[in-house]
Short mmCIF file of C-alpha atoms and ligand atoms in Angstrom, two decimals:
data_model
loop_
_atom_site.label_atom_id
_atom_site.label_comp_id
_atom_site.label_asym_id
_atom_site.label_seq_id
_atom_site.Cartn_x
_atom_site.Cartn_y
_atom_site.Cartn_z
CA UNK O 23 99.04 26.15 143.99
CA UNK O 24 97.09 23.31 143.56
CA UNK O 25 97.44 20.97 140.32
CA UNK O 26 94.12 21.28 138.66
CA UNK O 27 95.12 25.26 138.54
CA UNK O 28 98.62 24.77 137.32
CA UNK O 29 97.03 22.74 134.49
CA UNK O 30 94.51 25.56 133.80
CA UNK O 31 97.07 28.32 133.88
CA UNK O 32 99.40 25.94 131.42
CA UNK O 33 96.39 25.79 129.09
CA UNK O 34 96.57 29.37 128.69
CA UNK O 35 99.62 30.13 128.58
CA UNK O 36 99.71 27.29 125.36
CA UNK O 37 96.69 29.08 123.86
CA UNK O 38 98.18 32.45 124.34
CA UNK O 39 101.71 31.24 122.61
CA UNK O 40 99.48 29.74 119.57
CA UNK O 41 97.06 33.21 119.73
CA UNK O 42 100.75 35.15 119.27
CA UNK O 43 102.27 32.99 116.87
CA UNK O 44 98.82 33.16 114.80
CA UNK O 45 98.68 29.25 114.68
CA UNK O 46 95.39 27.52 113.91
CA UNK O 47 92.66 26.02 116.35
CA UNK O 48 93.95 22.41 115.69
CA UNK O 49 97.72 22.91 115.97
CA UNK O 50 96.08 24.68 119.57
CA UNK O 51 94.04 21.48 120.46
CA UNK O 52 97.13 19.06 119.33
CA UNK O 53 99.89 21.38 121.26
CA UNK O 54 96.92 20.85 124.40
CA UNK O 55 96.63 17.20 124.09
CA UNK O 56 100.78 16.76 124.25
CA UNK O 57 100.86 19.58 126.59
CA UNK O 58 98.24 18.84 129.22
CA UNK O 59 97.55 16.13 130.97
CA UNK O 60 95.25 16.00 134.26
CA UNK O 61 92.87 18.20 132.87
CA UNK O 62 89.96 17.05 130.71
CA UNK O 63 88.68 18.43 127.04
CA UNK O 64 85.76 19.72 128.90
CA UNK O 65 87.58 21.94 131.32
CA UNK O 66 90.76 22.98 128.23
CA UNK O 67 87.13 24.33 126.85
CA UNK O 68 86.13 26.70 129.40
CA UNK O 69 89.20 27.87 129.99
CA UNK O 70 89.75 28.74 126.25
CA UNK O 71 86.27 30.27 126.68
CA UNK O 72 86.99 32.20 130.04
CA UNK O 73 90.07 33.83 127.68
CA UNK O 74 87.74 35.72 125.27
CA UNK O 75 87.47 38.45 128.07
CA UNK O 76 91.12 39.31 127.89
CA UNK O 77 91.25 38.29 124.25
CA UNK O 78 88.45 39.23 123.03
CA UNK O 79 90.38 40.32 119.37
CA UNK O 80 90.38 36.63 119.14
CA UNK O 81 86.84 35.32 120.99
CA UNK O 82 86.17 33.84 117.25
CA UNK O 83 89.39 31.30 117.61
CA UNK O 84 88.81 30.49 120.78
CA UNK O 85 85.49 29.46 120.16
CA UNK O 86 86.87 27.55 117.27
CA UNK O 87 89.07 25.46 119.82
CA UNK O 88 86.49 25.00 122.60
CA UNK O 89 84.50 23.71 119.85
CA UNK O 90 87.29 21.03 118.49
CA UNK O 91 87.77 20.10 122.42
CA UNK O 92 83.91 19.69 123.16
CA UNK O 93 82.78 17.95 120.17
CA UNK O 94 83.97 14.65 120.40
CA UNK O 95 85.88 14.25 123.47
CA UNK O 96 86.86 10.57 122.72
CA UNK O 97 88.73 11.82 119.89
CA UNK O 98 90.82 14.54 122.11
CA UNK O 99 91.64 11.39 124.55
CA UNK O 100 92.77 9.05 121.15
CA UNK O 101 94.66 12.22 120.49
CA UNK O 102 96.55 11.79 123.87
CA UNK O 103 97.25 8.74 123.57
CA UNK O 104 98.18 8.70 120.56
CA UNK O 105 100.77 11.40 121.16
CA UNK O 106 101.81 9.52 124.73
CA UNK O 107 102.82 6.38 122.61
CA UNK O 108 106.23 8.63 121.60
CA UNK O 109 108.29 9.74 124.02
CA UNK O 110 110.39 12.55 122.68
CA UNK O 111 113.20 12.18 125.54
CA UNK O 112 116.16 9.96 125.08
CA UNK O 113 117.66 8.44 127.69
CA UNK O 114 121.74 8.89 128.62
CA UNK O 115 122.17 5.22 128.62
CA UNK O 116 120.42 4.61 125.21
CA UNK O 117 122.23 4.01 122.36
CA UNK O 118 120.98 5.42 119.01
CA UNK O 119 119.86 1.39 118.17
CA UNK O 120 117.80 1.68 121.34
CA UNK O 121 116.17 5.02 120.83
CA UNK O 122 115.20 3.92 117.10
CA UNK O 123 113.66 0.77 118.26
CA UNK O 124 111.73 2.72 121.07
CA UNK O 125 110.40 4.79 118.47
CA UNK O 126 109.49 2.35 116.00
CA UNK O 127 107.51 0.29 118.78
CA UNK O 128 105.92 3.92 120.05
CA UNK O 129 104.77 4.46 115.78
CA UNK O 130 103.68 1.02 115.73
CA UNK O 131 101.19 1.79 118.76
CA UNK O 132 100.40 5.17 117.64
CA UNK O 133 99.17 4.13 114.09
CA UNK O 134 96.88 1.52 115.79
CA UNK O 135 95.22 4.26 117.75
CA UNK O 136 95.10 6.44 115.19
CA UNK O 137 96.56 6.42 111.36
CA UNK O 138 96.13 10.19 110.49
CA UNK O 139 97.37 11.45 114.27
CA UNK O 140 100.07 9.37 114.54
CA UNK O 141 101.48 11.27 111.27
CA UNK O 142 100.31 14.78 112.26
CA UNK O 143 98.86 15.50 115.37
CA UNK O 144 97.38 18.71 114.53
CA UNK O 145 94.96 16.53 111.96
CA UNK O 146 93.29 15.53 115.26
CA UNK O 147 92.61 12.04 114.02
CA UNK O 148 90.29 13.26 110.95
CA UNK O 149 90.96 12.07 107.35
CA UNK O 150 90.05 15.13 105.83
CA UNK O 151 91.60 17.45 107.77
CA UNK O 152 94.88 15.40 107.01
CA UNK O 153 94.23 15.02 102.78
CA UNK O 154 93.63 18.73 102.73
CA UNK O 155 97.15 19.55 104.66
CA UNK O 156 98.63 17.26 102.90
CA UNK O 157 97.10 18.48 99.44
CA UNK O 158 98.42 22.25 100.42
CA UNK O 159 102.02 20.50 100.79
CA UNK O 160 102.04 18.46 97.71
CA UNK O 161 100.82 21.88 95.87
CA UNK O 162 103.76 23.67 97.28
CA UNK O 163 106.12 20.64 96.78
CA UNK O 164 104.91 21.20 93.04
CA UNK O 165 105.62 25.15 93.38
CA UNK O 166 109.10 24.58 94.03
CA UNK O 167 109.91 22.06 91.29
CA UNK O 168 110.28 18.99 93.63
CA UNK O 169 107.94 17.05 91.78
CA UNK O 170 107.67 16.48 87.89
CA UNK O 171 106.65 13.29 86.07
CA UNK O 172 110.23 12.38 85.20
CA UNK O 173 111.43 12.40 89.28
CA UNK O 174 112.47 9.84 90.94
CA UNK O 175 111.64 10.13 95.34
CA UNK O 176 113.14 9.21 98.48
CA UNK O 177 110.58 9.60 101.09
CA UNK O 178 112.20 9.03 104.52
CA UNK O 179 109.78 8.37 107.33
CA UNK O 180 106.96 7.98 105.30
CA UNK O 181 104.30 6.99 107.94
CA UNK O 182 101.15 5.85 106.53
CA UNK O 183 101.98 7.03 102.75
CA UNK O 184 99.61 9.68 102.27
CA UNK O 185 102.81 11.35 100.37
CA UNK O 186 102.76 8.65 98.15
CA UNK O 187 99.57 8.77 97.47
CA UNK O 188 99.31 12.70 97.17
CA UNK O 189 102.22 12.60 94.84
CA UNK O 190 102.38 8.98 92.57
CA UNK O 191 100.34 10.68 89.69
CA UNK O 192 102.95 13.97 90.26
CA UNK O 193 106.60 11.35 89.65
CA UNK O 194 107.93 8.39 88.25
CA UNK O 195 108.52 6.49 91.37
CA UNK O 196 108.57 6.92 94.63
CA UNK O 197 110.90 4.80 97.64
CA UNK O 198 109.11 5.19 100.82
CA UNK O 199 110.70 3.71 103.99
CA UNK O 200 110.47 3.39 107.71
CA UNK O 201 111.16 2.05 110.54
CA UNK O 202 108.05 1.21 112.02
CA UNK O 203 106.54 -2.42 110.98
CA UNK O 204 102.71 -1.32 111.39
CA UNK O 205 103.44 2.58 109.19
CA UNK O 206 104.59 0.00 106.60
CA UNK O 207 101.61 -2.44 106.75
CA UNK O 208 99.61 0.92 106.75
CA UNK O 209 100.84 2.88 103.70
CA UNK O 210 101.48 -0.33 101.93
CA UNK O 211 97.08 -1.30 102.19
CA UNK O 212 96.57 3.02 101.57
CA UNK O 213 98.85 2.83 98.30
CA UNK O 214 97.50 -0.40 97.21
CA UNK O 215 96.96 -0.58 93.71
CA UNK O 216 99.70 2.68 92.86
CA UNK O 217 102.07 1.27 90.27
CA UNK O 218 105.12 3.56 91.07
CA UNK O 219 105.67 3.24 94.72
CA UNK O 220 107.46 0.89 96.81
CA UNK O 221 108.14 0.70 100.33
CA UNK O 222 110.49 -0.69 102.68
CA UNK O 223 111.56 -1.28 106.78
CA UNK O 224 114.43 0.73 107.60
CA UNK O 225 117.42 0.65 110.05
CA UNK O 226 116.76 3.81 110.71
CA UNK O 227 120.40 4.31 111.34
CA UNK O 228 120.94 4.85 107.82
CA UNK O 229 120.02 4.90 104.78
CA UNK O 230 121.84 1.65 103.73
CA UNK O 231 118.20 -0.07 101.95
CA UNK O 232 118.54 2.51 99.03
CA UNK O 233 122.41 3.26 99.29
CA UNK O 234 122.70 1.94 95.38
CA UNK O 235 119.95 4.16 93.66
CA UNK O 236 119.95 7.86 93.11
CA UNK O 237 117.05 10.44 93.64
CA UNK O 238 115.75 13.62 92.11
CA UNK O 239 114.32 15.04 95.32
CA UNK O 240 114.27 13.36 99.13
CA UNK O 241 111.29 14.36 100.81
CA UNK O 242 111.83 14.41 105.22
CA UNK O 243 108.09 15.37 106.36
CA UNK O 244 108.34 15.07 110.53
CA UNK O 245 111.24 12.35 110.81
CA UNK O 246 114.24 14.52 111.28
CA UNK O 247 113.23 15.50 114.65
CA UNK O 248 113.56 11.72 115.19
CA UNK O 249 116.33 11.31 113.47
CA UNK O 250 118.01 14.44 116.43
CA UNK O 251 116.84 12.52 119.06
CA UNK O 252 118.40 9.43 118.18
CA UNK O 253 121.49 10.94 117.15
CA UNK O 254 121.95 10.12 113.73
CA UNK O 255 120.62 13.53 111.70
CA UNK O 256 123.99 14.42 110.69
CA UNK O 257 124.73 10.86 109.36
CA UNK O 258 121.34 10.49 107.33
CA UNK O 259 122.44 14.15 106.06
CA UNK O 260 125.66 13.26 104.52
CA UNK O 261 123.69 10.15 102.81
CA UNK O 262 120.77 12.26 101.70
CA UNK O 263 123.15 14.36 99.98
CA UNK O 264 125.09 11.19 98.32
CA UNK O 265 121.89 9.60 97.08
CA UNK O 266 120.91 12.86 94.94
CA UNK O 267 121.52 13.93 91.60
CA UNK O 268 123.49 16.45 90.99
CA UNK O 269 120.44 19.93 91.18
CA UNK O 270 118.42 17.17 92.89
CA UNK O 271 116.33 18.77 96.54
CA UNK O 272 116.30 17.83 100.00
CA UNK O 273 112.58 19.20 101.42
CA UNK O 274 113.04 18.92 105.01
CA UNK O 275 109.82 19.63 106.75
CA UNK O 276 110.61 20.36 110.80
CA UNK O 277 114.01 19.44 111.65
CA UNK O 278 113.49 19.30 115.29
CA UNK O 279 110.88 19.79 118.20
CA UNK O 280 113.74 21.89 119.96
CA UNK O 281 111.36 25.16 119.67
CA UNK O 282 114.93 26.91 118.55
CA UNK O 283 114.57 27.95 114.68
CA UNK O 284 118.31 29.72 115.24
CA UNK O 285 119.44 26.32 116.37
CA UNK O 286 117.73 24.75 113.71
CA UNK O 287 119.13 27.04 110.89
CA UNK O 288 122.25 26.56 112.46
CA UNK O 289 122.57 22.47 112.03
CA UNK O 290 121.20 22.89 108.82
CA UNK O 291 123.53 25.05 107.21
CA UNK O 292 126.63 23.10 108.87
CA UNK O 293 125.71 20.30 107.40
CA UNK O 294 124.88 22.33 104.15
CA UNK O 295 128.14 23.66 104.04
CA UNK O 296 130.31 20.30 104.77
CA UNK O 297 128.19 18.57 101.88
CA UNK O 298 128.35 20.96 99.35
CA UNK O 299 124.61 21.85 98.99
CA UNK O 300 122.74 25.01 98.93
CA UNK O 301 120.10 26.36 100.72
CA UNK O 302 117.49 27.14 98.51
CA UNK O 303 114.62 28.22 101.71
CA UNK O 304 115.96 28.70 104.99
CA UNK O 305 113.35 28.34 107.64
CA UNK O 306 109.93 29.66 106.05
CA UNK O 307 106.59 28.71 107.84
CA UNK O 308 104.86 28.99 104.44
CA UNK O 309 101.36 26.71 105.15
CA UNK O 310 98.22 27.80 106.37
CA UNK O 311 96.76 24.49 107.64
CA UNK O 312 100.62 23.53 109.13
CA UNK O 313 103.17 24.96 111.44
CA UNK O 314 105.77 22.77 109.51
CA UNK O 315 108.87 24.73 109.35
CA UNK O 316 110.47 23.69 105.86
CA UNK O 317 114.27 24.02 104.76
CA UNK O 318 114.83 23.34 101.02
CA UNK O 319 118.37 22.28 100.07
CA UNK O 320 120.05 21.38 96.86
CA UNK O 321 122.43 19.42 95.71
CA UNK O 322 125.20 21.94 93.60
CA UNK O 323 125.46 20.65 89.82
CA UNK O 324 123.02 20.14 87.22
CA UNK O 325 120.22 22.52 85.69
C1 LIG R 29 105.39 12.01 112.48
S1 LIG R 29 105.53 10.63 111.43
C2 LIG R 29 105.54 11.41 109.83
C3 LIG R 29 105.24 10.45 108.72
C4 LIG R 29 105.19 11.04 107.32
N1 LIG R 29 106.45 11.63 106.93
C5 LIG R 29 104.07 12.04 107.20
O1 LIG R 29 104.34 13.24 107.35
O2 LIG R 29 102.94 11.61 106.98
C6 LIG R 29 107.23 10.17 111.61
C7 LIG R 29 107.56 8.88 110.90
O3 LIG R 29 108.98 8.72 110.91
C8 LIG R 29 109.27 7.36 111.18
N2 LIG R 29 110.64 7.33 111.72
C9 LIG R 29 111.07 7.70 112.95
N3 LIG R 29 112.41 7.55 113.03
C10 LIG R 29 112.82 7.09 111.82
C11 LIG R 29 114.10 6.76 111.26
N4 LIG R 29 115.23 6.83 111.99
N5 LIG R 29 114.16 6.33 109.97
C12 LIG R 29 113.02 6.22 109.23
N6 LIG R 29 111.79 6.51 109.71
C13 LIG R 29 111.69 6.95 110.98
C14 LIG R 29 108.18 6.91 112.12
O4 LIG R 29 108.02 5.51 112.17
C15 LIG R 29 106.97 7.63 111.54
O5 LIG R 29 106.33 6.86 110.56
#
């Protein structure tokens, strides 16, 4: 079989997964941009088009995507390239120093290309789109008691800060930190001007910049899966649960791009279980914009 037609018959077989699992158009277009790569927006639009015949239960979303893919079609390529600036594989020879400092160089590209797809693909590089995910998790952040005028947050990864700016008027103070040089020249010129937040470079090994403070809640959004490929998830779990106050959360949002939610579950609740902490949500896909998978752990103690 020819390439072009492999491509094709990958497309479909992405869009059909995303049909199944009920996912929206963009998380569709984002999966196609990491997914896909000989085969132009153009054609991914016709052959989301050609599917309404066997699909026709769901010709209206697949019009939805062909229409993402075909209106700007500079935006789906800065989507793949945004998305090609991190590679997800880690080498046998690299050491978890190397794979964080691949990373960080692969976030400080991505953020150049594109601030709001280099923090969530699925935004497809649009502001809004990303402010009105990120408004449905700061709501449900709020729902769960994470947030509160008198909490104090770790935010680990925290990209560009749109956290920090979705949730300074929602806590005391918020710690964001990264490893990447340009997220942190972002989020510090979007928070500009936000009297509770404060930002800092990271190891990324661990979480030795804030080992002398304690938090009310730690909020992971994206940056475990990082922290699994470079080895060091179980590490910054044992910390996470250190730097809280006793009843204080842990909202880990994905914990890996593994695809296995048993496997997932599984790491979590070992780790869970040899730091003492609960698991308050196990797993939920709760958003409608997002196909974030969240865990929501506490530390035992307190109110
Ligand atoms: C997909 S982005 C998500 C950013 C942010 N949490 C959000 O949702 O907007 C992942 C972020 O994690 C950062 N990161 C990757 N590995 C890290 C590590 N070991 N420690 C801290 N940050 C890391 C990257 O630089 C990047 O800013």
């Amino acid at each position: 079989m020819i390439a072009a037609e492999q491509q094709r018959m990958a497309a479909s077989r992405i869009l059909e997964n995303c049909m199944a699992d009920d996912l929206s158009a963009e998380v569709a277009v984002a999966r196609l941009a990491v997914l896909t790569a000989e085969i132009n927006a153009a054609k991914l639009a016709d052959v989301a088009l050609e599917m309404r015949t066997k699909a026709y239960h769901c010709r209206g979303w697949l019009e939805d995507v062909a229409a993402l893919l075909s209106a700007n079609t500079g935006a789906f390529d800065s989507l793949r390239a945004t998305a090609a600036s991190i590679c997800h594989d880690r080498q046998d020879s690299e050491t978890a120093e190397m794979t964080v400092r691949r990373l960080a160089s692969g976030f400080d590209q991505a953020v150049v290309i594109s601030p709001a797809a280099s923090v969530q693909l699925s935004s497809l590089g649009d502001e809004e789109k990303l402010s009105a995910t990120t408004a449905e998790i700061a709501s449900w952040l709020e729902r769960q008691g994470f947030t509160g005028e008198d909490k104090t947050i770790l935010d680990i990864g925290c990209g560009i800060g749109r956290f920090e700016c979705a949730l300074s008027a929602r806590a005391k103070r918020i710690v964001g930190i990264d490893i990447s040089y340009g997220m942190i020249a972002a989020t510090r010129r979007r928070c500009a001007g936000l009297g509770n937040v404060e930002f800092r470079q990271t190891s990324g090994l661990d979480l030795g910049e804030v080992a002398d403070e304690r938090f009310d809640g730690v909020l992971a959004v994206d940056i475990f899966p990082y922290l699994v490929i470079a080895g060091v998830a179980e590490r910054h779990f044992s910390e996470i649960a250190r730097l809280l106050r006793p009843g204080g959360m842990a909202a880990i949002l994905n914990y890996s791009y593994r695809m296995s939610p048993a496997a997932d579950s599984a790491d979590i609740r070992n780790f869970a279980n040899a730091c003492s902490m609960d698991i308050v949500i196990d797993g939920a896909t709760p958003f409608r914009r997002w196909d974030g998978t969240v865990f929501l752990i506490r530390r035992t103690g307190g109110t």
